[in-house]
Amino acid sequence: MEKVTMADVAREAGVSKSTVSQYLNKRYEYMSEKTKQKIEEAIDTLGYQPNFLARSLKQKRTSLIGIIVANITHYFSTEVSRAIEDFFHQYDLQTIVCNADDDPDKEKKYIEMLRAKQVDGLIIFPTGKNNELYESMINQGYPVVFVDRKVENLDVFSVITDNTESTYKAIQHFIENGHKNIAFAVQPLTVSTRIERLEGYKKALNDAGLEVNPNYIIEASIPKMKKKLEELFSLDVKPTALFAANDRVFIALGEFLKEKGMKFGKDLDVVVFDNIPFSQMLETTLSFILQPAAKMGTKAAELLYQQIRKENHDPEVIVFPSEIK
Amino acid sequence: MEKVTMADVAREAGVSKSTVSQYLNKRYEYMSEKTKQKIEEAIDTLGYQPNFLARSLKQKRTSLIGIIVANITHYFSTEVSRAIEDFFHQYDLQTIVCNADDDPDKEKKYIEMLRAKQVDGLIIFPTGKNNELYESMINQGYPVVFVDRKVENLDVFSVITDNTESTYKAIQHFIENGHKNIAFAVQPLTVSTRIERLEGYKKALNDAGLEVNPNYIIEASIPKMKKKLEELFSLDVKPTALFAANDRVFIALGEFLKEKGMKFGKDLDVVVFDNIPFSQMLETTLSFILQPAAKMGTKAAELLYQQIRKENHDPEVIVFPSEIK
DNA sequence: GTAGATAGATAAATCGATTTACTAAACCGG
DNA sequence: CCGGTTTAGTAAATCGATTTATCTATCTAC
């Protein structure tokens, strides 16, 4: 059970370990055709499989890229991950995905684990709660790219969407359509994406000369969302439009409306911030803000690859526009 | 930049490497409080981080579990992965996910990569096209569990859903509701799940004394699905019900119906085999066959863990029932 | 015929940990 | 104070590759 080593191959082929290693690394320059064949045969008959741990230990690189997603069941995360994977595939770097589950402790554990395992670089959807750790990575010059969320006071490559701007436009659109009572539903304001979206909302209202009504802003975790929606819709002046700050908020909203017998488009105009796989099937008049997930993934991968190759530029924040549909 | 080794710590603390190693592995039996503190300080001042490659090389285990999913953007895969991850988290084993993208070559590459990287075990959503490789793993006693799809003639632990049975029931339900012309849409019959679902369909029709009309069975890749649906709905006797063999088929169907101005429930009764995240929001009378993804993941993880611990049982196939909703 | 170049292959050091076998000092009872 | 046990710590082998410096034999040129 798995114990054929290079030494065994060398013995079988009647050559030295070094020569076998040369062969494996395709350095055929100074190697006779005969030796090559002998090694080939030996590998075959023994069923030799190289041990990458040993190789990586010596070479100080693993040809592995780590992705730490905030939540693996988010469609956006998986789309980004796939794009990253496709990019690195062409350079024979492999990708592993870990799921931090929006839990800073888990995130920390995974970062430490992946670094201890010597992955060549890291792409992170940061929880934003491990600043010390982030800083130490960056100071040590370890290749890292942040995706989706910005972390304040950190000089690091980041790839994000223009959250404020696209929310602004969506709200503006509501206003143009005559809406005056526009609500905003969001999960706790712990990450930059949520905060920026809220900013866009407020700015759009202000710029249109509308008052920001705190009762129309509901900030709650998903399990508590329905209760908050209940409160929102028992106000004297009910909102006629609502901005759902991401897909999970949207689901909670959908369940709520269904219970109340209300309909999207008819009883409430809704915009959702996110890519939703089945959106085109919903027979309603919803709008969605679509982030260019694939492009963002590819860009993040490129930025990481540059760092790994030590083609150093100064860290920059790449902002992608999103599309309202 | 990252080069503090155990030897450095040992020098700094004025002890030997061995002692530092003992400390790191929490074998404090024969170690004075003073030494312990000196080592602690040394690690702190130097910012030492152990290199797991070296450790794993020696220990011959990596505390890493590999998951190879057929398609990472499938909700079902991510749900299963999360459950697996949760399970192993409690034993301090970490999980990495690789995306084979339903491509046997990629699958092969990832299996070989993960094995070369010495992961302790593998959970695979098999493409079914790498039998030789599967066999060699199993013969070598390498810990493996297959999920979602069965591979013929292979004595391996598998966790699957009762595809035939639940499809049977769904079709039976159609029949009880008076449907006689029931269609079945599926991607190419390359994996067991699709084949078994088709079997359930045929069996239900047969048992009800209905004829299996080959024109009602459409087998096409997603890009070609719409064209095939076109043909299906230009038949003289159009189907009144349709079974979509998975979520991607369902999306294609949804787009098709939208184009034609047809409505779910009204113009066509539909059952979908899969967990669809936004299903509860669709304002239609669709039915879904839900697989117990989390339970399946946990079970697969358990089976793998037993193998890793060498608590050997004979390979078994665990079949989970799914629920029609 | 000899110095130098070249082709083909190897020995040995190395990567950074773990682990086993061993030693040295302290302790302890009679 | 002597032999045996504990306690505390270490040297050296090891894991399985890569890589560098070295070596030998053959070839070439003058």
XYZ file of C-alpha atoms (C1' of nucleotides) in Angstrom:
710
model
C 0.000 0.000 0.000
C 1.696 3.063 -1.339
C 5.307 2.938 -0.439
C 7.236 2.790 -3.653
C 9.783 5.557 -3.427
C 12.246 7.061 -5.795
C 14.983 4.931 -4.291
C 13.060 1.805 -5.260
C 12.724 3.008 -8.816
C 16.424 3.809 -8.910
C 17.333 0.339 -7.700
C 14.970 -1.342 -10.127
C 16.334 0.645 -13.037
C 19.919 0.280 -11.920
C 20.584 3.998 -11.776
C 20.853 6.610 -9.045
C 18.073 8.537 -7.371
C 19.395 11.710 -8.927
C 18.924 10.373 -12.399
C 15.380 9.323 -11.649
C 14.687 12.783 -10.338
C 16.101 14.349 -13.496
C 13.874 12.104 -15.496
C 10.784 13.042 -13.548
C 11.547 16.689 -14.008
C 12.008 16.184 -17.721
C 15.618 17.286 -17.745
C 16.703 14.898 -20.412
C 19.716 16.914 -21.591
C 22.369 14.556 -20.379
C 20.619 11.250 -20.343
C 20.938 8.365 -22.735
C 17.881 6.973 -24.443
C 18.582 3.646 -22.776
C 18.552 5.059 -19.251
C 15.367 6.902 -19.983
C 13.652 3.720 -21.054
C 14.928 1.739 -18.105
C 13.517 4.318 -15.734
C 10.247 4.402 -17.586
C 9.902 0.652 -17.262
C 10.852 0.641 -13.611
C 8.234 3.268 -12.836
C 5.680 1.232 -14.687
C 6.376 -2.130 -13.127
C 6.545 -0.699 -9.614
C 3.577 1.597 -10.058
C 5.595 4.447 -8.633
C 3.826 7.666 -7.727
C 5.891 10.629 -6.642
C 5.320 12.149 -3.236
C 4.613 15.816 -3.685
C 5.094 16.566 -0.037
C 8.738 15.716 -0.286
C 9.127 17.618 -3.515
C 7.382 20.669 -2.153
C 9.404 20.606 1.004
C 12.548 20.887 -1.018
C 11.263 23.255 -3.651
C 9.463 25.526 -1.235
C 6.419 25.714 -3.383
C 3.377 23.518 -3.611
C 1.745 24.644 -6.854
C -1.404 25.007 -4.816
C -3.652 28.026 -4.533
C -6.042 28.402 -1.626
C -9.427 30.072 -1.834
C -11.239 30.892 1.368
C -14.852 31.708 0.669
C -17.160 33.347 3.145
C -19.970 30.973 2.323
C -19.625 28.123 -0.116
C -23.361 27.806 -0.666
C -23.497 31.296 -2.176
C -23.769 31.112 -5.898
C -21.553 34.149 -6.284
C -18.706 32.470 -4.392
C -18.807 29.352 -6.477
C -18.834 31.318 -9.702
C -15.819 33.315 -8.636
C -14.074 30.140 -7.512
C -14.634 28.483 -10.828
C -13.140 31.386 -12.702
C -10.102 31.367 -10.444
C -9.708 27.682 -10.966
C -9.935 28.002 -14.724
C -7.267 30.664 -14.709
C -4.760 28.680 -12.695
C -5.439 25.472 -14.520
C -3.536 26.803 -17.513
C -0.414 27.274 -15.395
C -0.685 23.861 -13.774
C -1.497 25.338 -10.435
C -4.255 23.628 -8.574
C -6.915 25.233 -6.504
C -8.449 24.244 -3.222
C -11.507 25.832 -1.724
C -12.163 26.180 1.985
C -15.339 27.381 3.528
C -15.035 29.863 6.385
C -18.774 29.988 6.830
C -18.546 33.677 7.705
C -16.932 32.664 10.951
C -13.756 34.617 11.796
C -12.382 31.742 13.859
C -12.805 29.311 11.044
C -11.308 31.830 8.671
C -8.287 32.184 10.897
C -7.883 28.456 11.179
C -8.048 27.991 7.446
C -5.615 30.783 6.722
C -3.162 29.338 9.170
C -3.693 25.849 7.901
C -3.219 26.788 4.292
C -0.116 28.782 5.069
C 1.299 25.977 7.176
C 0.599 23.688 4.274
C 2.626 26.139 2.241
C 0.117 27.007 -0.446
C 1.663 29.429 -2.884
C -0.978 32.093 -2.468
C -4.378 32.886 -1.054
C -7.557 34.428 -2.381
C -9.863 35.391 0.438
C -13.429 36.596 0.803
C -12.570 38.196 4.126
C -14.799 38.215 7.146
C -12.955 41.423 8.009
C -12.459 40.332 11.587
C -8.891 39.076 11.525
C -7.033 42.290 10.861
C -3.943 41.343 12.770
C -3.605 38.156 10.805
C -4.235 39.897 7.487
C -1.586 42.457 8.304
C 1.027 39.935 9.254
C 0.509 38.093 5.983
C 0.836 41.241 3.980
C 3.867 42.464 5.864
C 5.575 39.167 5.281
C 5.001 39.633 1.578
C 2.803 36.577 1.311
C 0.751 36.611 -1.907
C -2.854 37.487 -1.087
C -5.818 38.939 -2.907
C -9.076 39.929 -1.259
C -12.325 39.495 -3.098
C -15.833 40.837 -2.662
C -15.166 42.711 0.539
C -12.869 45.562 1.366
C -10.985 45.717 4.623
C -10.181 49.166 5.950
C -6.641 50.370 6.522
C -5.055 47.497 4.723
C -2.724 47.868 1.792
C -3.759 44.810 -0.138
C -4.874 43.833 -3.622
C -8.665 43.733 -3.696
C -11.283 42.963 -6.295
C -14.718 44.284 -5.498
C -17.913 45.562 -7.028
C -19.022 49.127 -6.918
C -21.604 48.495 -4.267
C -22.434 52.082 -3.450
C -22.738 53.182 -7.038
C -24.957 50.356 -8.234
C -27.215 50.575 -5.233
C -27.443 54.296 -5.861
C -28.587 53.684 -9.419
C -31.145 51.108 -8.410
C -32.675 53.405 -5.839
C -32.588 56.269 -8.306
C -34.558 54.074 -10.655
C -37.168 53.467 -7.981
C -37.462 57.190 -7.440
C -37.837 57.891 -11.151
C -40.687 55.430 -11.169
C -42.471 57.494 -8.598
C -41.597 55.599 -5.427
C -41.222 57.745 -2.344
C -41.314 55.141 0.404
C -38.385 52.895 -0.278
C -37.190 50.378 2.273
C -33.794 48.741 2.630
C -33.267 45.279 4.142
C -29.819 44.070 5.086
C -28.021 41.638 7.365
C -25.953 43.030 10.243
C -23.529 45.664 8.979
C -20.404 43.635 9.641
C -18.838 43.581 6.209
C -18.026 46.351 3.772
C -20.428 45.181 1.076
C -23.432 45.722 3.278
C -22.258 49.053 4.578
C -21.533 50.388 1.107
C -24.890 49.314 -0.215
C -26.591 51.131 2.598
C -24.534 54.229 1.792
C -25.689 54.112 -1.801
C -29.262 53.907 -0.634
C -28.966 56.903 1.664
C -27.115 58.967 -0.887
C -29.711 58.334 -3.578
C -32.504 59.431 -1.269
C -30.625 62.519 -0.147
C -29.738 63.545 -3.675
C -33.389 63.264 -4.641
C -34.403 65.410 -1.709
C -36.118 62.525 0.029
C -35.860 61.979 3.717
C -34.089 58.895 5.050
C -36.596 57.232 7.328
C -34.836 54.988 9.849
C -37.954 52.863 10.128
C -37.484 51.862 6.531
C -34.009 50.503 7.124
C -34.105 47.059 8.607
C -30.936 45.407 9.701
C -31.355 41.870 10.967
C -29.847 38.443 10.742
C -31.673 36.053 8.445
C -33.614 34.216 11.181
C -34.842 37.532 12.554
C -35.534 39.067 9.189
C -39.159 38.010 8.930
C -40.046 39.515 12.253
C -38.500 42.821 11.223
C -40.372 42.705 7.933
C -43.542 42.198 9.888
C -42.830 45.406 11.786
C -41.978 47.223 8.562
C -45.266 46.340 6.966
C -47.338 47.283 9.981
C -46.165 50.898 9.785
C -48.826 53.465 8.969
C -47.114 54.455 5.770
C -45.978 51.224 4.187
C -43.093 51.088 1.742
C -43.928 50.547 -1.910
C -40.441 49.465 -2.900
C -37.681 47.526 -1.216
C -34.012 46.924 -1.782
C -32.827 43.468 -0.677
C -29.127 43.728 0.049
C -28.379 40.155 -0.985
C -29.892 36.862 -2.037
C -30.431 35.548 1.458
C -32.387 38.614 2.431
C -34.358 38.090 -0.746
C -35.283 34.556 0.234
C -36.522 35.697 3.615
C -38.498 38.400 1.887
C -39.973 35.932 -0.569
C -41.152 33.682 2.221
C -42.639 36.614 4.061
C -44.552 37.907 1.060
C -45.846 34.449 0.263
C -47.212 34.100 3.773
C -48.931 37.465 3.503
C -50.303 36.705 0.080
C -48.435 39.651 -1.377
C -46.875 39.611 -4.830
C -43.599 40.966 -6.146
C -44.186 43.753 -8.628
C -47.813 44.128 -7.679
C -47.706 44.848 -3.958
C -44.027 45.655 -3.710
C -41.305 46.589 -6.178
C -38.084 44.838 -5.380
C -34.449 45.015 -6.396
C -32.060 42.295 -5.258
C -28.344 42.662 -5.022
C -26.944 39.390 -6.312
C -26.719 36.811 -8.980
C -29.589 34.445 -8.507
C -29.463 31.281 -10.557
C -33.173 30.941 -11.169
C -34.006 34.599 -11.483
C -35.023 34.341 -15.105
C -37.684 31.843 -14.128
C -39.478 33.991 -11.651
C -42.611 35.208 -13.321
C -42.435 38.600 -11.778
C -41.021 41.978 -12.386
C -38.041 41.843 -10.130
C -34.769 43.581 -10.806
C -31.385 42.145 -10.015
C -27.984 43.693 -9.640
C -25.589 41.289 -11.258
C -21.947 41.218 -10.299
C -19.513 40.076 -12.984
C -18.427 37.086 -10.910
C -16.370 35.348 -13.565
C -14.450 38.473 -14.503
C -13.829 39.254 -10.867
C -12.468 35.773 -10.285
C -10.171 35.949 -13.260
C -8.874 39.346 -12.235
C -8.220 38.182 -8.689
C -6.360 35.185 -10.055
C -4.239 37.388 -12.295
C -3.322 39.656 -9.427
C -2.355 36.711 -7.295
C -0.325 35.151 -10.064
C 1.661 38.360 -10.459
C 2.484 38.345 -6.792
C 3.532 34.731 -6.864
C 5.815 35.482 -9.789
C 7.133 38.448 -7.850
C 6.164 40.847 -10.592
C 5.537 43.416 -7.981
C 3.227 46.308 -8.367
C 1.742 48.337 -5.598
C -1.448 46.925 -4.182
C -4.503 48.274 -5.903
C -8.233 48.021 -5.474
C -10.006 46.921 -8.634
C -13.620 47.970 -8.743
C -15.951 46.266 -11.179
C -19.224 47.835 -12.212
C -22.321 45.722 -11.825
C -25.261 45.545 -14.089
C -28.914 46.084 -13.277
C -31.225 43.697 -14.975
C 9.948 36.493 4.772
C 8.947 33.186 6.227
C 12.021 31.249 7.044
C 12.037 30.783 10.770
C 12.517 27.090 11.366
C 12.423 24.863 14.376
C 16.202 25.009 14.576
C 16.017 28.787 14.969
C 13.558 28.450 17.793
C 15.742 25.850 19.432
C 18.792 28.118 19.224
C 16.871 31.128 20.528
C 15.488 29.155 23.436
C 18.776 27.423 24.126
C 17.370 23.924 23.830
C 17.416 21.205 21.210
C 15.155 20.797 18.224
C 13.735 17.656 19.758
C 12.530 19.528 22.784
C 10.865 22.156 20.644
C 9.140 19.424 18.724
C 7.909 17.845 21.933
C 6.576 21.192 22.993
C 4.724 21.725 19.737
C 3.139 18.330 20.037
C 2.113 19.049 23.590
C 4.110 16.242 25.084
C 4.971 18.081 28.237
C 5.611 14.995 30.385
C 9.299 15.489 30.805
C 9.731 19.182 30.429
C 10.334 21.781 33.075
C 8.108 24.789 33.371
C 11.136 26.953 32.642
C 11.971 25.263 29.348
C 8.388 25.463 28.304
C 8.348 29.188 28.863
C 11.638 29.740 27.105
C 10.319 27.950 24.052
C 7.084 29.855 24.178
C 8.967 33.144 24.230
C 11.304 32.112 21.457
C 8.376 31.172 19.235
C 6.778 34.472 19.998
C 9.763 36.707 19.370
C 10.702 34.919 16.169
C 7.143 34.602 14.942
C 7.731 30.951 14.220
C 5.152 29.047 12.225
C 5.575 25.321 11.809
C 5.889 23.868 8.335
C 3.253 21.199 7.947
C 4.835 19.817 4.830
C 7.804 18.650 6.802
C 5.629 17.310 9.560
C 3.366 15.463 7.174
C 6.272 14.021 5.289
C 7.501 12.423 8.439
C 4.142 11.474 9.887
C 2.722 10.199 6.643
C -0.541 11.920 7.179
C -1.702 15.385 6.322
C -4.939 15.756 8.291
C -6.494 16.823 5.028
C -9.585 15.457 3.362
C -10.189 15.991 -0.331
C -13.601 16.408 -1.907
C -13.900 16.223 -5.660
C -17.246 17.545 -6.784
C -18.666 17.054 -10.229
C -19.791 20.639 -10.439
C -19.124 23.201 -7.772
C -21.891 25.518 -8.919
C -24.520 22.872 -8.128
C -26.270 23.700 -4.936
C -26.478 20.038 -4.013
C -22.682 19.659 -4.171
C -22.052 22.619 -1.948
C -24.576 21.455 0.611
C -22.974 18.037 0.763
C -19.521 19.610 0.996
C -20.551 21.771 3.888
C -21.853 18.797 5.825
C -18.640 16.891 5.201
C -16.629 19.840 6.347
C -18.665 20.217 9.518
C -18.134 16.582 10.337
C -14.373 16.632 9.958
C -13.995 19.941 11.690
C -14.673 18.252 15.012
C -11.733 15.905 14.500
C -9.388 18.672 13.395
C -9.255 17.375 9.897
C -9.497 20.000 7.234
C -11.331 19.777 3.998
C -10.440 20.968 0.548
C -12.800 21.037 -2.371
C -11.800 20.574 -5.984
C -14.033 21.028 -8.949
C -13.834 18.389 -11.659
C -16.413 20.173 -13.744
C -17.816 16.841 -14.928
C -14.645 16.384 -16.929
C -13.010 12.953 -16.499
C -9.563 14.348 -17.317
C -9.851 17.020 -14.682
C -11.177 14.446 -12.267
C -8.188 12.241 -12.913
C -5.786 15.120 -12.505
C -7.335 16.117 -9.210
C -7.402 12.602 -7.847
C -3.759 12.166 -8.704
C -2.868 15.562 -7.356
C -4.658 15.024 -4.077
C -3.127 11.613 -3.632
C 0.318 12.927 -4.488
C -0.272 15.618 -1.930
C -1.013 12.763 0.453
C -4.479 13.743 1.572
C -5.757 11.234 4.099
C -8.880 10.348 2.190
C -11.106 11.278 -0.702
C -14.817 11.850 -1.169
C -15.719 11.866 -4.828
C -18.750 12.698 -6.927
C -17.503 10.422 -9.682
C -17.751 11.137 -13.365
C -17.748 7.360 -13.720
C -15.192 7.503 -16.479
C -11.996 6.685 -14.646
C -12.655 3.101 -13.657
C -9.071 2.000 -13.821
C -8.025 4.778 -11.517
C -10.897 4.118 -9.110
C -9.973 0.460 -8.988
C -6.323 1.059 -8.302
C -7.192 3.356 -5.409
C -9.532 0.828 -3.916
C -7.144 -2.066 -4.368
C -4.436 -0.118 -2.656
C -6.748 0.320 0.301
C -6.842 4.076 -0.057
C -9.782 5.575 1.880
C -12.471 6.620 -0.596
C -16.198 7.232 -0.528
C -18.322 7.894 -3.579
C -21.263 10.237 -3.363
C -24.300 10.906 -5.494
C -23.377 8.536 -8.278
C -22.869 4.811 -8.323
C -20.133 3.205 -10.385
C -20.804 -0.304 -11.634
C -18.606 -3.266 -10.721
C -16.744 -1.430 -8.049
C -16.596 -2.536 -4.460
C -16.589 0.846 -2.817
C -18.433 2.763 -0.118
C -21.135 4.849 -1.746
C -23.789 7.248 -0.535
C -26.593 7.845 -2.962
C -30.269 8.698 -3.243
C -32.910 6.278 -4.303
C -33.250 7.783 -7.725
C -35.379 5.090 -9.282
C -37.801 4.881 -6.409
C -38.414 8.589 -5.993
C -38.813 9.154 -9.699
C -41.244 6.259 -9.722
C -43.327 7.893 -7.054
C -43.337 11.253 -8.772
C -44.506 9.746 -12.034
C -47.094 7.685 -10.186
C -48.366 10.918 -8.733
C -48.726 12.392 -12.206
C -50.672 9.347 -13.271
C -53.001 9.519 -10.290
C -53.732 13.105 -11.260
C -54.942 11.927 -14.603
C -51.885 12.564 -16.762
C -51.384 10.102 -19.560
C -48.815 11.899 -21.685
C -45.828 12.357 -19.461
C -42.478 13.445 -20.839
C -39.001 12.967 -19.386
C -36.096 15.353 -20.023
C -32.557 14.403 -19.137
C -28.952 15.162 -19.997
C -26.918 12.473 -21.761
C -27.154 9.177 -19.872
C -23.538 9.137 -18.780
C -23.940 8.885 -15.026
C -25.922 6.493 -12.880
C -28.238 9.131 -11.460
C -29.707 9.933 -14.845
C -30.038 6.320 -15.881
C -31.786 5.360 -12.667
C -34.221 8.225 -12.891
C -35.138 7.163 -16.385
C -35.670 3.614 -15.124
C -38.057 4.857 -12.460
C -39.981 6.749 -15.100
C -40.338 3.728 -17.369
C -41.255 1.427 -14.550
C -44.002 3.720 -13.284
C -45.532 3.930 -16.725
C -45.326 0.188 -17.243
C -46.827 -0.610 -13.868
C -49.739 1.695 -14.640
C -50.275 -0.021 -17.953
C -49.195 3.063 -19.905
C -47.061 2.812 -22.964
C -43.536 4.261 -22.945
C -43.428 6.621 -25.883
C -39.824 7.183 -27.005
C -40.788 10.574 -28.411
C -41.556 11.703 -24.903
C -38.080 10.925 -23.658
C -35.646 13.631 -24.583
C -31.986 13.186 -23.879
C -29.830 16.170 -24.718
C -27.023 18.286 -23.404
C -28.105 21.585 -21.908
C -27.300 23.722 -24.955
C -29.321 21.398 -27.166
C -32.147 20.972 -24.713
C -34.309 23.813 -26.011
C -34.257 22.496 -29.547
C -35.347 19.100 -28.332
C -38.133 20.654 -26.280
C -39.236 22.462 -29.401
C -39.597 19.108 -31.134
C -41.389 17.641 -28.163
C -44.008 20.364 -28.156
C -44.637 20.182 -31.867
C -45.798 16.581 -31.597
C -49.427 15.940 -32.428
C -50.189 14.718 -28.964
C -48.378 17.065 -26.629
C -47.340 16.028 -23.147
C -49.282 17.477 -20.250
C -46.647 16.704 -17.655
C -42.877 16.613 -17.631
C -40.168 15.270 -15.382
C -36.980 17.354 -15.352
C -34.135 15.087 -14.337
C -32.180 17.840 -12.631
C -31.989 21.553 -11.999
C -30.094 22.449 -15.136
C -32.695 20.733 -17.262
C -35.252 22.690 -15.309
C -33.606 26.006 -16.132
C -33.566 25.178 -19.819
C -37.214 24.217 -19.552
C -38.060 27.420 -17.748
C -36.448 29.510 -20.454
C -38.234 27.551 -23.125
C -41.651 27.924 -21.541
C -41.111 31.630 -20.976
C -40.331 32.109 -24.652
C -43.450 30.216 -25.609
C -45.592 32.094 -23.144
C -46.450 28.865 -21.370
C -46.885 28.611 -17.623
C -45.865 25.978 -15.146
C -48.863 24.300 -13.604
C -51.254 25.771 -16.139
C -49.864 24.537 -19.439
C -47.560 21.895 -18.070
C -47.234 20.057 -14.807
C -43.618 19.712 -13.794
C -41.549 17.774 -11.280
C -37.874 18.629 -10.825
C -35.302 16.316 -9.382
C -33.120 18.507 -7.202
C -32.788 20.910 -4.388
C -33.374 24.341 -5.810
C -32.542 27.214 -3.523
C -35.304 29.539 -4.627
C -37.982 26.951 -5.234
C -40.211 28.246 -2.501
C -40.369 31.605 -4.240
C -41.655 30.420 -7.555
C -45.317 31.290 -7.643
C -46.262 28.128 -9.373
C -47.366 24.658 -8.611
C -44.118 22.889 -9.210
C -42.997 19.810 -7.340
C -39.465 19.099 -6.307
C -37.666 15.960 -5.287
C -35.409 16.932 -2.431
C -32.325 14.929 -1.613
C -31.176 14.983 2.020
C -27.869 16.595 1.086
C -26.658 17.337 4.594
C -27.382 13.842 5.865
C -25.721 12.339 2.846
C -22.617 14.441 3.398
C -22.399 13.502 7.044
C -22.808 9.823 6.267
C -20.125 9.946 3.590
C -17.804 11.672 6.027
C -18.451 9.021 8.663
C -17.714 6.233 6.254
C -14.497 7.883 5.201
C -13.439 8.502 8.761
C -13.903 4.828 9.586
C -11.652 3.879 6.723
C -9.020 6.367 7.750
C -9.084 4.951 11.250
C -8.846 1.497 9.735
C -12.048 0.398 11.407
C -12.667 -1.826 8.486
C -16.064 -2.936 7.408
C -16.969 -4.227 4.020
C -17.855 -1.558 1.525
C -21.550 -0.826 1.464
C -23.917 1.294 -0.558
C -26.023 3.597 1.572
C -29.243 4.640 -0.100
C -31.097 7.668 1.214
C -34.751 8.242 0.428
C -35.651 11.595 -1.030
C -38.704 13.619 -0.358
C -41.225 14.971 -2.823
C -42.394 18.432 -2.059
C 50.116 11.590 -26.488
C 48.156 14.878 -23.639
C 45.157 18.796 -22.261
C 40.663 20.200 -22.500
C 35.820 19.691 -23.601
C 31.700 17.066 -23.238
C 28.294 13.503 -22.251
C 26.283 10.734 -18.755
C 25.628 9.719 -14.285
C 26.174 9.928 -9.226
C 27.186 11.026 -4.069
C 25.909 13.809 -0.685
C 23.793 17.845 1.235
C 19.389 19.748 1.878
C 14.389 20.959 2.902
C 12.007 21.168 8.166
C 9.979 18.626 10.827
C 9.301 13.788 14.054
C 10.868 10.084 16.734
C 13.788 6.677 18.833
C 17.357 5.535 21.506
C 20.389 7.342 24.579
C 22.617 10.169 28.331
C 23.130 12.992 32.381
C 21.610 14.671 36.505
C 18.743 14.473 40.385
C 16.475 11.733 43.627
C 15.744 8.037 46.942
C 15.491 4.166 50.045
C 18.036 1.079 52.809
C 26.986 5.829 49.327
C 25.393 2.636 45.961
C 22.249 0.785 42.517
C 17.992 1.829 40.552
C 14.380 4.909 39.135
C 12.678 9.492 37.499
C 13.080 13.582 35.251
C 14.817 16.474 31.609
C 16.793 16.868 27.533
C 19.559 15.658 23.300
C 21.885 13.467 19.027
C 21.022 11.367 15.085
C 18.255 8.819 11.859
C 14.385 9.436 9.071
C 10.591 10.889 5.751
C 11.100 11.237 0.002
C 12.193 14.070 -2.911
C 15.681 18.085 -5.371
C 19.989 19.978 -6.523
C 24.844 20.985 -6.610
C 29.270 19.708 -6.980
C 31.899 16.031 -8.576
C 33.517 12.178 -11.117
C 34.605 9.138 -15.003
C 34.908 7.875 -19.552
C 35.014 9.203 -24.114
C 35.988 12.314 -27.676
C 38.561 16.104 -29.983
C 42.303 18.834 -31.436
C 46.897 19.930 -31.947
